Tab-separated table of C-alpha atoms in Angstrom:
chain	number	residue	atom	x	y	z
A	1	UNK	CA	267.905	61.076	176.606
A	2	UNK	CA	266.316	62.319	173.388
A	3	UNK	CA	265.787	59.897	170.511
A	4	UNK	CA	265.312	61.098	166.966
A	5	UNK	CA	264.311	59.019	163.999
A	6	UNK	CA	265.408	60.112	160.569
A	7	UNK	CA	262.937	59.845	157.708
A	8	UNK	CA	265.822	58.984	155.394
A	9	UNK	CA	266.257	55.338	154.386
A	10	UNK	CA	269.371	53.482	155.655
A	11	UNK	CA	271.190	54.049	152.328
A	12	UNK	CA	269.712	57.121	150.609
A	13	UNK	CA	271.747	56.584	147.405
A	14	UNK	CA	270.464	53.022	146.953
A	15	UNK	CA	266.932	54.168	147.783
A	16	UNK	CA	267.153	56.848	145.081
A	17	UNK	CA	268.391	54.316	142.510
A	18	UNK	CA	265.587	51.891	143.419
A	19	UNK	CA	262.972	54.651	143.081
A	20	UNK	CA	264.382	55.483	139.645
A	21	UNK	CA	264.276	51.813	138.567
A	22	UNK	CA	260.600	51.688	139.553
A	23	UNK	CA	259.914	54.960	137.729
A	24	UNK	CA	261.429	53.501	134.552
A	25	UNK	CA	258.899	50.662	134.643
A	26	UNK	CA	255.990	53.097	134.448
A	27	UNK	CA	254.706	54.400	131.149
A	28	UNK	CA	256.577	57.666	130.707
A	29	UNK	CA	255.712	60.270	128.074
A	30	UNK	CA	259.192	60.149	126.507
A	31	UNK	CA	262.549	58.388	126.528
A	32	UNK	CA	265.339	58.753	127.276
A	33	UNK	CA	264.671	60.634	130.481
A	34	UNK	CA	267.786	62.263	131.943
A	35	UNK	CA	267.562	63.103	135.658
A	36	UNK	CA	270.191	64.968	137.676
A	37	UNK	CA	270.254	65.124	141.495
A	38	UNK	CA	272.421	67.657	143.306
A	39	UNK	CA	273.018	68.981	146.792
A	40	UNK	CA	273.332	72.720	146.259
A	41	UNK	CA	273.106	74.507	142.943
A	42	UNK	CA	274.629	73.627	139.607
A	43	UNK	CA	276.207	76.553	137.794
A	44	UNK	CA	275.818	77.390	134.132
A	45	UNK	CA	279.362	76.074	133.661
A	46	UNK	CA	277.754	72.629	133.859
A	47	UNK	CA	274.080	73.021	132.854
A	48	UNK	CA	272.327	75.675	130.808
A	49	UNK	CA	268.569	76.181	130.797
A	50	UNK	CA	266.855	75.899	127.441
A	51	UNK	CA	264.038	78.417	127.063
A	52	UNK	CA	260.593	76.818	126.993
A	53	UNK	CA	257.309	78.653	126.574
A	54	UNK	CA	255.276	77.810	128.494
A	55	UNK	CA	257.604	76.428	131.136
A	56	UNK	CA	255.982	73.757	133.310
A	57	UNK	CA	255.986	74.433	137.056
A	58	UNK	CA	258.873	73.421	139.287
A	59	UNK	CA	259.127	72.737	143.019
A	60	UNK	CA	257.577	69.256	143.140
A	61	UNK	CA	259.354	66.821	145.453
A	62	UNK	CA	260.995	63.805	143.840
A	63	UNK	CA	259.048	60.667	144.706
A	64	UNK	CA	257.762	57.453	143.189
A	65	UNK	CA	254.850	59.541	141.850
A	66	UNK	CA	257.103	61.721	139.698
A	67	UNK	CA	255.615	60.115	136.571
A	68	UNK	CA	252.418	62.119	137.164
A	69	UNK	CA	254.388	65.362	137.401
A	70	UNK	CA	256.265	64.391	134.229
A	71	UNK	CA	253.059	63.643	132.310
A	72	UNK	CA	251.536	66.969	133.390
A	73	UNK	CA	254.645	68.885	132.357
A	74	UNK	CA	254.758	67.110	128.999
A	75	UNK	CA	251.093	68.001	128.413
A	76	UNK	CA	251.947	71.659	129.071
A	77	UNK	CA	254.958	71.641	126.742
A	78	UNK	CA	256.191	68.491	124.938
A	79	UNK	CA	259.515	70.191	124.141
A	80	UNK	CA	260.682	69.465	127.709
A	81	UNK	CA	261.758	66.061	126.388
A	82	UNK	CA	264.925	67.764	125.193
A	83	UNK	CA	267.402	68.080	128.044
A	84	UNK	CA	267.838	66.947	131.610
A	85	UNK	CA	265.442	67.364	134.518
A	86	UNK	CA	267.273	68.839	137.508
A	87	UNK	CA	266.456	68.094	141.156
A	88	UNK	CA	268.266	69.763	144.020
A	89	UNK	CA	268.305	70.034	147.773
A	90	UNK	CA	270.026	72.415	150.161
A	91	UNK	CA	271.399	69.815	152.574
A	92	UNK	CA	271.883	66.050	152.552
A	93	UNK	CA	269.069	65.616	155.069
A	94	UNK	CA	266.567	67.388	152.764
A	95	UNK	CA	264.407	65.862	150.058
A	96	UNK	CA	265.109	66.602	146.422
A	97	UNK	CA	262.763	69.003	144.670
A	98	UNK	CA	262.327	69.782	141.007
A	99	UNK	CA	264.467	72.785	140.143
A	100	UNK	CA	264.468	72.915	136.338
A	101	UNK	CA	263.246	71.346	133.106
A	102	UNK	CA	265.172	71.150	129.817
A	103	UNK	CA	268.697	71.638	131.051
A	104	UNK	CA	271.447	71.304	128.472
A	105	UNK	CA	274.419	69.530	130.030
A	106	UNK	CA	277.610	71.381	129.072
A	107	UNK	CA	279.907	70.035	131.777
A	108	UNK	CA	283.533	69.468	130.893
A	109	UNK	CA	284.277	67.689	134.169
A	110	UNK	CA	286.410	64.624	133.592
A	111	UNK	CA	284.962	61.221	134.469
A	112	UNK	CA	287.210	58.895	136.473
A	113	UNK	CA	287.733	56.566	133.510
A	114	UNK	CA	286.979	56.974	129.840
A	115	UNK	CA	284.128	54.862	128.486
A	116	UNK	CA	283.527	53.879	124.910
A	117	UNK	CA	281.131	56.252	123.176
A	118	UNK	CA	277.561	55.394	124.190
A	119	UNK	CA	276.033	58.573	122.780
A	120	UNK	CA	275.721	62.166	123.888
A	121	UNK	CA	273.233	61.577	126.736
A	122	UNK	CA	275.482	58.926	128.296
A	123	UNK	CA	278.664	60.974	127.836
A	124	UNK	CA	277.059	64.158	129.191
A	125	UNK	CA	275.556	62.477	132.267
A	126	UNK	CA	278.839	60.667	132.924
A	127	UNK	CA	280.762	63.954	132.781
A	128	UNK	CA	278.259	65.883	134.909
A	129	UNK	CA	278.367	63.218	137.621
A	130	UNK	CA	282.014	64.190	138.271
A	131	UNK	CA	280.963	67.681	139.456
A	132	UNK	CA	281.502	67.918	143.244
A	133	UNK	CA	277.889	68.622	144.312
A	134	UNK	CA	276.157	66.311	141.813
A	135	UNK	CA	274.910	63.308	143.768
A	136	UNK	CA	273.621	61.185	140.895
A	137	UNK	CA	272.846	61.358	137.192
A	138	UNK	CA	270.476	58.860	135.645
A	139	UNK	CA	269.258	57.987	132.172
A	140	UNK	CA	266.020	56.035	131.988
A	141	UNK	CA	265.110	54.288	128.757
A	142	UNK	CA	262.487	51.651	128.004
A	143	UNK	CA	265.195	48.988	128.155
A	144	UNK	CA	267.414	50.080	131.032
A	145	UNK	CA	268.393	52.501	133.761
A	146	UNK	CA	271.922	53.935	133.756
A	147	UNK	CA	273.435	55.595	136.814
A	148	UNK	CA	276.512	57.790	137.229
A	149	UNK	CA	278.071	58.893	140.510
A	150	UNK	CA	281.366	60.679	141.199
A	151	UNK	CA	282.449	60.407	137.561
A	152	UNK	CA	281.838	56.652	137.440
A	153	UNK	CA	279.247	54.734	135.434
A	154	UNK	CA	277.581	52.406	137.953
A	155	UNK	CA	277.234	48.845	136.711
A	156	UNK	CA	273.777	47.299	136.779
């Protein structure tokens, strides 16, 4: 009998949220920080890249040390503060890696329930989370962490 041990935590979604809560507590170069996690690609029907010159490198894995990657990218080009940071993976068993900086969220996907207006970042992340291959959208501010999954704002 062969035994395999997965390197994924028991509940990957909760682990991702906890990592993001810890990231928020670090000194980040800017707020709010919008992070999008997807399995597969996100089309330009939902996110559009904003041109940045120079564009910081991509490909870094998402981990608790992402703040260092973020600081380095901000040092290269502070304009990355505008827009979402996109992480993707090919399969659920894979780790997320940094795919793009400065993504403008243009999704028109309908959230499960309408929320009162909390601002464009909140509304955009909420909408994008309803897209079928988006696993999680998050907004990190100095005061809080907001999460959106399957078109639903997750209560803290």
